[in-house]
Amino acid sequence: KTAPPAADTGKVWDELIRSRALVLDEMASRHHAASTGEGPEVAALAQALSAARTRLSALVVRGPDSQGEEDYSTEMAKAEEDKERAERNLAEKSVAFRAELAGIRRGLPEVAAALSPESALVAYVEYKQSPKLPLPRSGSSLPKPIRSYLALILRPGLPRPILIPLGPATRIETLIREWKSALAAEPMGLSRPGSRAEARYRDMGSRLRKAVWDPLVGSLGKASMVFIVPDGALSLVSLAALPTGKSAYLVESGPLMHYLSTERDLAPGPSERPAGKGLLVMGGPDFDALRAESVPGEEVMIAESTGGTGSEGKDERQLYRNPPGTCEDLQTLRFSPLPGSAEEASDIQSLWIRTSGEGNGSREIATKLTGPDATETSFKRRASGYRVLHLATHGFFLESHCPSTLHNARTSAGERFHGGREAPAILGENPLLLSGLALAGANRRQAFVPEAEDGMLTAEEITSLNLSGVEWAVLSACETGVGQVMAGEGVLGLRRAFKVAGAKTLIMSLWKVGDETSREWMRNLYEGRRRGLPTAEAVRNASLEMIKSRRSRNQSTHPFFWGAFVAAGDWR
């Protein structure tokens, strides 16, 4: 991408809107066409693809184990070929997704028409800046384009969009890395306001805010609601958590912010899909359970609320909802119990029941699955029928540069694979196998055959589910919004998987979260929903309530405790 002249900004942005996240659109449309049905043949092909994805994910999770590495590489290659063949077969037979895809090529005029008078749209763009004139003399090598960022702003009533260059990507991405390192501080050093770690965060966060947010403020006018389409490394930044002044944050002083996958998410889609019914909440899985199948969970219609206790007075040295280590492979990951996540499941169920019992006529079922019942099988069988999905558990994400089961098998087998041909690079090329959620039995996954559910719900498997009736998918775990970042396509991981599966809004985390602080934030989130707040406001309210509560207890307001969760998708 090259920054356009100001006069051409609208034309270029229109093309960008129509081209951003095309792979995501095609995957989602193809999946929707298959899941809504084009006859028994297409349904069978969709089922075959789902089975191929499950087998591939299980092989990745299990690793070579006792079988030889060469045999394992051969088996992995076959599983990948089976999945690709199933995808091709489905694409050839299913034609409805092409018609739907054609219907969603909305551009700048449609997006502008969808903006309300009090709102604004900010789209970040990673691009390559052309060399400045004059060019070098003949015979000299041309300077390389500079990878950079810019922001595009659209407000109702403006004659044309506003373009704001933000500078070289290396500088901005260095600021993001420093900001993230300040976020990674352990809470033991943050128990009181004014700690050294908190001061460092405010310093790093202020530098990032000045680089990527402050240049935009003057062009936002009086907008009280700002829709944000991130790109590149900015996809992993929570702008609301950036500091302002001596002790405040943008979530307190700035406009209401909400993330979109693409600008097109603002414009109405080609058709409305009916919402599911009720709540499915899973928490506190028994990771050591040795059972592949689930029994029916506790299903409650309307009952008295049992309430729930908060994290007041609890030790700040809490459990985290991700496995220890930074570059473990899937074969060696082990998951510790999360008592707070089980209590969180009870809290959310109780709040849902209270909401249903307050005369609004919803009276929707609230299904809670915990312990050995919180299985992968149960989630896959039940999820499509619900309006809200809530999963409180461990999340995992293996970065593509980390050694992994597939990487190790590939490099070990090397030249021996298939008579000298190199084994296919699957991990790193398929980030959906690198991220997921741990459910019941995850620590005993080596005991299951590849065809069985093993407690490791990968993003790859989620893409086979039909979640088109899901309004909220709440992933209360560590780094559920993290993945491999691709300019123009977003983040490849759990957030991509739930979008492909059809979920309208994903509430996810951008860094590691504590077991107890997550429980408190989520309780605030559903209290906001109970009061009828739209999604974007409920998310902001949950953070504001935690900041207020922590200040009243003279505790640190470092965003480590409250700022990890963001929402993307439908803001209503």
Coordinates of C-alpha atoms in Angstrom, one line a residue:
K1 CA 0.0 0.0 0.0
T2 CA 1.2 3.5 -0.7
A3 CA -0.2 6.6 0.9
P4 CA -2.4 8.6 -1.6
P5 CA -2.5 12.3 -2.2
A6 CA -5.2 14.0 -0.1
A7 CA -7.5 14.5 -3.0
D8 CA -7.5 10.7 -3.7
T9 CA -8.0 9.6 -0.1
G10 CA -11.6 8.7 -0.5
K11 CA -11.1 6.6 -3.7
V12 CA -8.1 4.7 -2.1
W13 CA -10.0 4.1 1.1
D14 CA -13.0 2.8 -0.8
E15 CA -10.7 0.2 -2.5
L16 CA -9.1 -0.6 0.8
I17 CA -12.5 -1.2 2.4
R18 CA -13.6 -3.5 -0.4
S19 CA -10.3 -5.5 -0.2
R20 CA -9.6 -5.7 3.5
A21 CA -9.8 -9.2 5.1
L22 CA -11.0 -10.8 1.8
V23 CA -9.7 -14.2 3.0
L24 CA -11.8 -13.9 6.2
D25 CA -14.9 -13.0 4.2
E26 CA -14.5 -15.9 1.8
M27 CA -13.9 -18.4 4.6
A28 CA -16.9 -17.1 6.6
S29 CA -19.2 -17.0 3.6
R30 CA -18.2 -20.5 2.5
H31 CA -18.7 -21.8 6.0
H32 CA -22.1 -20.1 6.3
A33 CA -23.3 -21.6 3.0
A34 CA -22.3 -25.1 4.1
S35 CA -23.7 -24.9 7.6
T36 CA -27.1 -23.5 6.5
G37 CA -27.5 -26.2 4.0
E38 CA -27.4 -26.7 0.2
G39 CA -28.6 -30.3 0.3
P40 CA -27.3 -33.6 1.9
E41 CA -24.3 -33.8 -0.3
V42 CA -22.9 -30.4 0.8
A43 CA -23.8 -31.2 4.4
A44 CA -21.8 -34.5 4.1
L45 CA -18.8 -32.6 2.7
A46 CA -19.0 -30.1 5.5
Q47 CA -19.0 -32.9 8.0
A48 CA -16.0 -34.5 6.3
L49 CA -14.1 -31.2 6.6
S50 CA -15.0 -31.0 10.3
A51 CA -13.7 -34.5 10.9
A52 CA -10.5 -33.8 9.0
R53 CA -9.9 -30.6 11.1
T54 CA -10.5 -32.6 14.3
R55 CA -8.0 -35.3 13.3
L56 CA -5.4 -32.8 12.2
S57 CA -5.7 -30.8 15.5
A58 CA -5.5 -34.0 17.6
L59 CA -2.3 -35.1 15.8
V60 CA -0.8 -31.7 16.4
V61 CA -1.7 -31.8 20.1
R62 CA -0.7 -35.4 20.6
G63 CA 2.7 -35.2 19.0
P64 CA 4.9 -38.2 17.9
D65 CA 4.6 -39.9 21.3
S66 CA 5.7 -43.6 21.0
Q67 CA 5.4 -43.8 17.2
G68 CA 8.4 -43.1 15.1
E69 CA 8.9 -39.5 14.0
E70 CA 9.1 -40.5 10.3
D71 CA 5.7 -42.3 10.6
Y72 CA 4.3 -39.3 12.5
S73 CA 5.4 -36.9 9.8
T74 CA 3.8 -39.1 7.2
E75 CA 0.6 -39.3 9.2
M76 CA 0.6 -35.5 9.7
A77 CA 1.1 -34.9 5.9
K78 CA -1.8 -37.2 5.1
A79 CA -4.1 -35.4 7.7
E80 CA -3.2 -32.1 6.1
E81 CA -3.9 -33.4 2.6
D82 CA -7.2 -34.8 3.8
K83 CA -8.2 -31.4 5.1
E84 CA -7.2 -29.6 2.0
R85 CA -9.0 -32.1 -0.2
A86 CA -12.2 -31.7 2.0
E87 CA -11.9 -27.9 1.6
R88 CA -11.6 -28.2 -2.2
N89 CA -14.5 -30.6 -2.5
L90 CA -16.7 -28.3 -0.4
A91 CA -15.7 -25.3 -2.4
E92 CA -16.5 -27.0 -5.7
K93 CA -19.9 -28.2 -4.6
S94 CA -21.1 -25.2 -2.6
V95 CA -22.1 -22.2 -4.8
A96 CA -24.2 -20.2 -2.3
F97 CA -21.2 -18.7 -0.6
R98 CA -20.1 -17.0 -3.9
A99 CA -23.5 -15.2 -4.1
E100 CA -23.2 -14.1 -0.5
L101 CA -19.6 -13.0 -0.9
A102 CA -20.6 -10.8 -3.9
G103 CA -23.3 -9.2 -1.7
I104 CA -20.8 -8.0 1.0
R105 CA -18.5 -6.0 -1.2
R106 CA -19.6 -2.8 0.5
G107 CA -17.4 0.3 0.1
L108 CA -16.9 3.8 1.5
P109 CA -20.4 5.1 0.6
E110 CA -22.2 2.3 2.4
V111 CA -19.9 2.6 5.4
A112 CA -20.3 6.4 5.6
A113 CA -24.1 6.1 5.4
A114 CA -24.0 3.7 8.5
L115 CA -22.2 6.2 10.7
S116 CA -24.4 8.0 13.2
P117 CA -24.0 11.8 13.7
E118 CA -22.2 11.4 17.0
S119 CA -19.7 8.7 15.8
A120 CA -16.5 8.5 13.9
L121 CA -14.5 5.8 12.1
V122 CA -10.8 5.4 12.5
A123 CA -9.0 2.9 10.3
Y124 CA -5.3 2.2 10.8
V125 CA -3.3 1.1 7.7
E126 CA 0.1 -0.5 7.4
Y127 CA 1.6 0.5 4.1
K128 CA 4.9 1.0 2.3
Q129 CA 5.9 4.7 1.9
S130 CA 7.5 5.4 -1.5
P131 CA 11.0 7.1 -1.6
K132 CA 10.9 10.8 -1.5
L133 CA 11.7 12.9 -4.6
P134 CA 14.1 13.6 -6.2
L135 CA 15.1 10.0 -7.0
P136 CA 18.8 9.0 -7.1
R137 CA 20.8 9.6 -10.3
S138 CA 20.9 7.0 -13.0
G139 CA 22.9 4.0 -12.1
S140 CA 22.2 4.4 -8.3
S141 CA 20.1 1.9 -6.5
L142 CA 16.6 3.0 -5.6
P143 CA 16.0 3.4 -1.9
K144 CA 13.6 0.8 -0.5
P145 CA 10.1 1.8 0.5
I146 CA 9.7 2.4 4.2
R147 CA 7.1 0.3 6.0
S148 CA 4.8 2.8 7.8
Y149 CA 1.4 3.4 9.4
L150 CA -1.3 6.0 8.7
A151 CA -4.8 6.6 10.1
L152 CA -7.9 7.4 8.0
I153 CA -10.8 9.2 9.7
L154 CA -14.4 9.4 8.6
R155 CA -17.0 11.6 10.2
P156 CA -20.5 12.4 9.1
G157 CA -20.7 15.8 7.3
L158 CA -17.0 15.9 6.2
P159 CA -16.5 16.4 2.5
R160 CA -13.8 13.8 2.4
P161 CA -11.9 11.4 4.8
I162 CA -8.9 12.7 6.7
L163 CA -5.5 11.1 6.3
I164 CA -3.0 11.3 9.1
P165 CA 0.5 9.8 8.5
L166 CA 1.8 8.2 11.8
G167 CA 5.4 7.5 10.7
P168 CA 7.7 4.5 10.2
A169 CA 6.4 1.1 11.4
T170 CA 9.6 0.2 13.1
R171 CA 9.3 3.1 15.5
I172 CA 5.6 2.4 16.3
E173 CA 6.2 -1.3 16.7
T174 CA 9.1 -0.6 19.0
L175 CA 6.8 1.5 21.2
I176 CA 4.2 -1.4 21.1
R177 CA 6.8 -3.9 22.3
E178 CA 7.9 -1.6 25.1
W179 CA 4.3 -1.0 26.1
K180 CA 3.6 -4.8 26.1
S181 CA 6.7 -5.5 28.2
A182 CA 5.4 -3.0 30.8
L183 CA 2.1 -4.8 30.8
A184 CA 3.8 -8.1 31.6
A185 CA 4.8 -7.0 35.1
E186 CA 3.9 -9.4 37.9
P187 CA 1.0 -8.0 40.1
M188 CA 3.1 -8.5 43.3
G189 CA 4.9 -5.3 42.4
L190 CA 1.6 -3.5 41.6
S191 CA -0.4 -4.0 44.8
R192 CA -0.4 -0.3 45.6
P193 CA -0.7 2.8 43.5
G194 CA 2.5 4.6 42.5
S195 CA 4.7 1.5 42.2
R196 CA 7.8 1.5 40.0
A197 CA 6.1 -0.9 37.6
E198 CA 3.1 1.3 37.3
A199 CA 5.2 4.4 36.7
R200 CA 7.0 2.5 33.9
Y201 CA 3.7 1.5 32.3
R202 CA 2.5 5.0 32.4
D203 CA 5.7 6.2 30.7
M204 CA 5.6 3.5 28.0
G205 CA 1.9 3.9 27.5
S206 CA 2.0 7.6 27.2
R207 CA 4.7 7.4 24.4
L208 CA 2.5 5.0 22.5
R209 CA -0.6 7.1 22.9
K210 CA 1.3 10.2 21.6
A211 CA 2.3 8.2 18.5
V212 CA -0.9 6.5 17.5
W213 CA -3.8 8.3 19.2
D214 CA -3.0 11.9 20.0
P215 CA -2.4 12.9 16.3
L216 CA -6.0 11.8 15.6
V217 CA -7.9 13.6 18.5
G218 CA -8.2 17.0 16.8
S219 CA -9.9 15.4 13.7
L220 CA -12.4 13.4 15.7
G221 CA -14.5 16.5 16.5
K222 CA -17.1 15.9 19.2
A223 CA -17.6 12.2 18.4
S224 CA -18.7 10.3 21.5
M225 CA -18.3 6.9 19.8
V226 CA -15.3 5.9 17.8
F227 CA -15.1 2.7 15.7
I228 CA -11.6 1.4 15.3
V229 CA -10.3 -0.9 12.5
P230 CA -6.7 -1.8 13.5
D231 CA -4.0 -3.1 11.2
G232 CA -0.7 -4.8 11.7
A233 CA 0.8 -4.7 15.2
L234 CA -1.9 -2.2 16.3
S235 CA -4.3 -5.1 16.2
L236 CA -2.9 -6.2 19.6
V237 CA -3.2 -2.8 21.3
S238 CA -6.0 -1.8 23.7
L239 CA -6.3 2.0 23.1
A240 CA -8.7 2.4 26.0
A241 CA -5.9 1.1 28.4
L242 CA -3.4 3.8 27.4
P243 CA -2.7 6.4 30.2
T244 CA -3.7 10.0 30.3
G245 CA -2.7 12.7 32.7
K246 CA -1.2 11.7 36.1
S247 CA -3.4 8.8 36.9
A248 CA -6.3 8.4 34.4
Y249 CA -6.8 6.3 31.2
L250 CA -8.4 6.8 27.9
V251 CA -11.3 4.5 28.9
E252 CA -12.2 7.3 31.5
S253 CA -11.6 10.4 29.5
G254 CA -11.8 9.5 25.8
P255 CA -14.7 8.6 23.6
L256 CA -16.4 5.2 23.7
M257 CA -14.2 2.9 21.6
H258 CA -15.2 -0.3 19.8
Y259 CA -13.2 -2.6 17.5
L260 CA -14.2 -3.8 14.1
S261 CA -12.6 -6.5 11.9
T262 CA -13.2 -4.4 8.8
E263 CA -14.9 -1.1 8.0
R264 CA -17.7 -3.2 6.3
D265 CA -18.8 -4.4 9.7
L266 CA -20.5 -1.0 10.1
A267 CA -22.8 -1.4 7.1
P268 CA -25.8 -3.8 7.3
G269 CA -25.2 -7.3 6.0
P270 CA -27.1 -9.0 3.2
S271 CA -29.4 -10.8 5.6
E272 CA -30.1 -11.1 9.3
R273 CA -29.6 -14.5 10.9
P274 CA -31.8 -15.6 13.8
A275 CA -30.3 -15.4 17.2
G276 CA -29.9 -18.5 19.4
K277 CA -31.5 -18.9 22.8
G278 CA -30.1 -18.7 26.2
L279 CA -26.6 -19.0 27.7
L280 CA -24.0 -21.7 27.7
V281 CA -21.3 -21.1 30.3
M282 CA -18.3 -23.4 30.8
G283 CA -15.8 -22.9 33.6
G284 CA -13.4 -24.7 35.9
P285 CA -12.8 -27.7 33.7
D286 CA -11.3 -30.8 35.2
F287 CA -8.2 -30.9 33.1
D288 CA -7.2 -34.3 34.5
A289 CA -10.6 -36.0 33.8
L290 CA -10.2 -39.1 31.6
R291 CA -13.5 -39.0 29.7
A292 CA -14.1 -38.2 26.1
E293 CA -17.8 -37.7 26.4
S294 CA -19.9 -35.3 28.5
V295 CA -23.1 -35.9 30.5
P296 CA -25.9 -33.4 30.4
G297 CA -25.0 -30.3 32.4
E298 CA -27.0 -28.4 35.0
E299 CA -29.8 -26.6 33.1
V300 CA -31.7 -23.9 35.0
M301 CA -34.7 -21.9 33.8
I302 CA -35.7 -19.3 36.4
A303 CA -34.6 -19.5 40.0
E304 CA -33.5 -17.2 42.8
S305 CA -30.0 -15.7 42.4
T306 CA -27.4 -17.2 44.7
G307 CA -25.2 -14.1 44.2
G308 CA -21.4 -14.4 44.1
T309 CA -18.5 -13.2 46.0
G310 CA -15.8 -10.9 44.6
S311 CA -12.1 -10.8 44.8
E312 CA -11.9 -8.3 47.6
G313 CA -9.2 -9.1 50.0
K314 CA -7.7 -11.8 47.9
D315 CA -4.0 -12.1 47.5
E316 CA -2.8 -10.3 44.3
R317 CA -0.5 -13.2 43.6
Q318 CA -3.2 -15.1 41.7
L319 CA -3.4 -17.9 39.1
Y320 CA -3.3 -17.0 35.5
R321 CA -5.5 -18.4 32.8
N322 CA -2.7 -19.6 30.6
P323 CA -0.2 -22.4 31.0
P324 CA 3.3 -21.5 32.3
G325 CA 6.2 -20.8 29.9
T326 CA 6.4 -18.9 26.6
C327 CA 7.6 -21.4 24.0
E328 CA 6.2 -24.8 25.2
D329 CA 4.9 -27.1 22.6
L330 CA 1.4 -28.5 22.5
Q331 CA 2.7 -31.9 23.6
T332 CA 4.1 -30.7 26.9
L333 CA 1.6 -28.1 27.9
R334 CA -0.1 -28.8 31.3
F335 CA -3.0 -26.9 32.8
S336 CA -3.5 -26.1 36.5
P337 CA -6.9 -25.9 38.2
L338 CA -8.7 -22.6 38.0
P339 CA -11.1 -22.3 41.0
G340 CA -12.0 -18.8 40.2
S341 CA -13.3 -19.8 36.7
A342 CA -15.7 -22.3 38.2
E343 CA -17.0 -19.6 40.5
E344 CA -17.2 -17.2 37.6
A345 CA -19.4 -19.7 35.7
S346 CA -21.8 -19.7 38.7
D347 CA -21.7 -15.9 38.9
I348 CA -22.6 -15.6 35.2
Q349 CA -25.4 -18.2 35.4
S350 CA -26.9 -16.4 38.4
L351 CA -26.8 -13.0 36.7
W352 CA -28.4 -14.4 33.6
I353 CA -31.2 -16.0 35.7
R354 CA -31.8 -12.7 37.5
T355 CA -32.0 -10.9 34.2
S356 CA -34.5 -13.4 32.9
G357 CA -36.6 -13.0 36.0
E358 CA -36.9 -9.3 35.9
G359 CA -40.0 -9.0 33.7
N360 CA -38.3 -8.6 30.3
G361 CA -39.9 -11.8 29.0
S362 CA -36.7 -13.5 27.8
R363 CA -36.9 -16.5 30.2
E364 CA -34.1 -18.2 28.4
I365 CA -32.2 -21.3 29.6
A366 CA -28.9 -21.0 31.4
T367 CA -26.7 -24.1 31.0
K368 CA -23.6 -24.4 33.2
L369 CA -21.0 -27.0 32.6
T370 CA -18.1 -27.3 35.0
G371 CA -15.5 -29.9 36.2
P372 CA -15.5 -33.1 34.1
D373 CA -18.7 -31.9 32.3
A374 CA -16.9 -29.0 30.6
T375 CA -15.8 -31.1 27.7
E376 CA -14.9 -30.3 24.1
T377 CA -17.6 -32.7 22.9
S378 CA -20.3 -31.0 24.8
F379 CA -19.2 -27.6 23.6
K380 CA -19.2 -28.7 19.9
R381 CA -22.6 -30.3 20.2
R382 CA -24.3 -27.5 22.1
A383 CA -22.8 -24.2 21.1
S384 CA -24.7 -23.6 17.9
G385 CA -28.1 -23.3 19.7
Y386 CA -27.2 -20.5 22.2
R387 CA -27.3 -16.8 22.0
V388 CA -24.3 -16.3 24.4
L389 CA -21.3 -18.5 24.9
H390 CA -19.0 -18.0 27.9
L391 CA -15.8 -20.0 28.4
A392 CA -13.7 -19.4 31.5
T393 CA -10.6 -21.6 31.3
H394 CA -7.0 -21.6 30.2
G395 CA -6.2 -20.3 26.7
F396 CA -3.0 -21.1 24.8
F397 CA -1.2 -19.5 21.9
L398 CA 2.1 -20.8 20.5
E399 CA 3.9 -18.1 18.5
S400 CA 5.1 -19.2 15.1
H401 CA 8.8 -18.7 16.0
C402 CA 8.5 -21.2 18.9
P403 CA 9.5 -24.8 18.6
S404 CA 6.4 -26.9 18.4
T405 CA 5.2 -30.5 17.9
L406 CA 4.9 -30.1 14.1
H407 CA 8.1 -28.1 13.8
N408 CA 10.1 -30.7 15.8
A409 CA 8.7 -33.6 13.8
R410 CA 9.3 -31.8 10.5
T411 CA 13.0 -31.0 11.3
S412 CA 13.6 -34.4 12.7
A413 CA 12.2 -36.3 9.8
G414 CA 13.7 -33.8 7.3
E415 CA 15.1 -35.4 4.2
R416 CA 13.6 -38.8 5.1
F417 CA 10.1 -37.7 4.4
H418 CA 8.6 -39.3 1.3
G419 CA 11.9 -40.3 -0.3
G420 CA 13.7 -37.1 0.2
R421 CA 10.9 -34.5 -0.2
E422 CA 10.8 -32.1 2.7
A423 CA 7.9 -32.4 5.1
P424 CA 5.2 -29.8 4.7
A425 CA 5.4 -26.8 7.0
I426 CA 2.0 -26.8 8.7
L427 CA 2.6 -25.0 12.0
G428 CA 3.5 -21.4 11.4
E429 CA 1.7 -21.6 8.1
N430 CA -1.6 -22.4 9.9
P431 CA -1.9 -20.3 13.0
L432 CA -5.3 -21.8 13.7
L433 CA -3.5 -24.9 15.0
L434 CA -1.4 -22.7 17.4
S435 CA -4.2 -21.3 19.5
G436 CA -7.1 -22.6 21.4
L437 CA -8.8 -23.3 24.7
A438 CA -8.3 -26.1 27.3
L439 CA -11.3 -28.0 28.4
A440 CA -11.9 -31.1 30.5
G441 CA -9.4 -33.9 30.0
A442 CA -6.8 -31.6 28.4
N443 CA -4.0 -33.0 30.6
R444 CA -4.9 -36.6 29.6
R445 CA -5.0 -35.9 25.9
Q446 CA -2.3 -38.4 25.2
A447 CA -4.7 -41.2 26.2
F448 CA -7.1 -40.4 23.3
V449 CA -6.9 -41.6 19.7
P450 CA -6.7 -38.8 17.1
E451 CA -10.4 -39.4 16.1
A452 CA -11.6 -38.6 19.7
E453 CA -12.1 -35.2 21.3
D454 CA -9.1 -34.6 23.6
G455 CA -10.0 -31.5 25.6
M456 CA -7.9 -29.2 23.4
L457 CA -10.3 -27.0 21.4
T458 CA -8.1 -25.4 18.7
A459 CA -9.1 -22.4 16.6
E460 CA -8.9 -24.8 13.5
E461 CA -11.8 -26.9 15.0
I462 CA -13.9 -23.9 15.9
T463 CA -14.0 -22.8 12.3
S464 CA -16.1 -25.9 11.6
L465 CA -18.9 -24.9 14.0
N466 CA -22.1 -23.1 13.1
L467 CA -22.2 -20.1 15.5
S468 CA -24.3 -17.8 13.3
G469 CA -26.9 -17.5 16.1
V470 CA -24.3 -16.5 18.7
E471 CA -24.5 -12.8 19.7
W472 CA -21.7 -12.9 22.3
A473 CA -18.8 -15.3 22.4
V474 CA -16.9 -14.4 25.7
L475 CA -13.5 -16.0 26.0
S476 CA -12.5 -15.5 29.6
A477 CA -8.9 -16.8 29.3
C478 CA -5.4 -15.5 28.6
E479 CA -4.5 -14.0 25.3
T480 CA -7.6 -15.2 23.5
G481 CA -7.3 -12.2 21.1
V482 CA -3.7 -12.9 20.3
G483 CA -2.5 -14.7 17.2
Q484 CA -0.4 -14.2 14.1
V485 CA -0.8 -10.7 12.7
M486 CA -1.1 -10.2 9.0
A487 CA -1.4 -6.7 7.5
G488 CA -4.8 -6.3 5.8
E489 CA -6.2 -9.6 7.2
G490 CA -6.1 -9.0 11.0
V491 CA -5.1 -11.5 13.7
L492 CA -5.1 -15.2 12.8
G493 CA -6.2 -17.2 15.9
L494 CA -9.2 -17.6 18.0
R495 CA -10.7 -14.3 17.0
R496 CA -10.5 -15.3 13.4
A497 CA -12.0 -18.7 14.1
F498 CA -15.1 -17.4 15.9
K499 CA -15.6 -14.8 13.2
V500 CA -15.5 -17.5 10.5
A501 CA -17.9 -19.7 12.5
G502 CA -20.4 -16.8 12.5
A503 CA -20.3 -15.3 16.0
K504 CA -21.4 -11.6 15.9
T505 CA -19.3 -10.3 18.7
L506 CA -16.2 -11.7 20.4
I507 CA -15.1 -10.5 23.8
M508 CA -11.4 -11.5 24.2
S509 CA -8.2 -10.7 26.0
L510 CA -5.0 -9.2 24.7
W511 CA -2.7 -10.3 27.5
K512 CA -2.6 -12.8 30.3
V513 CA -5.3 -12.4 32.9
G514 CA -5.7 -13.5 36.5
D515 CA -8.2 -16.0 37.7
E516 CA -9.8 -13.8 40.3
T517 CA -9.6 -10.4 38.5
S518 CA -11.2 -12.0 35.4
R519 CA -14.0 -13.2 37.5
E520 CA -14.6 -9.7 38.8
W521 CA -14.4 -8.0 35.4
M522 CA -16.8 -10.6 33.9
R523 CA -19.3 -10.1 36.7
N524 CA -19.2 -6.3 35.9
L525 CA -19.7 -7.1 32.2
Y526 CA -22.9 -9.0 32.8
E527 CA -24.2 -6.5 35.3
G528 CA -24.0 -4.0 32.5
R529 CA -25.8 -6.3 30.2
R530 CA -28.5 -6.9 32.8
R531 CA -29.0 -3.1 32.9
G532 CA -29.5 -3.1 29.2
L533 CA -26.2 -1.5 28.1
P534 CA -25.2 -2.1 24.5
T535 CA -22.1 -4.3 24.1
A536 CA -19.5 -1.4 23.7
E537 CA -20.9 0.4 26.8
A538 CA -21.0 -2.8 28.8
V539 CA -17.4 -3.5 28.1
R540 CA -16.3 0.0 29.0
N541 CA -18.5 -0.1 32.2
A542 CA -16.8 -3.3 33.3
S543 CA -13.4 -1.7 33.2
L544 CA -14.6 1.6 34.8
E545 CA -16.2 -0.4 37.7
M546 CA -12.9 -2.2 38.3
I547 CA -10.9 1.0 38.3
K548 CA -13.3 2.6 40.7
S549 CA -13.3 -0.5 43.0
R550 CA -9.5 -0.7 43.0
R551 CA -9.1 3.0 43.8
S552 CA -11.6 2.7 46.7
R553 CA -9.4 -0.1 48.1
N554 CA -6.2 1.9 47.5
Q555 CA -5.0 -0.7 45.0
S556 CA -3.1 -0.2 41.8
T557 CA -5.2 0.7 38.7
H558 CA -2.6 -0.7 36.4
P559 CA -4.4 -2.1 33.2
F560 CA -2.9 -5.5 34.0
F561 CA -5.9 -6.0 36.3
W562 CA -8.7 -4.6 34.2
G563 CA -7.7 -3.7 30.6
A564 CA -7.0 -6.9 28.8
F565 CA -10.5 -7.6 27.6
V566 CA -11.8 -5.9 24.4
A567 CA -14.8 -6.5 22.2
A568 CA -14.8 -6.8 18.4
G569 CA -17.8 -7.1 16.1
D570 CA -21.3 -5.9 16.7
W571 CA -21.3 -3.0 19.2
R572 CA -25.1 -3.0 19.9

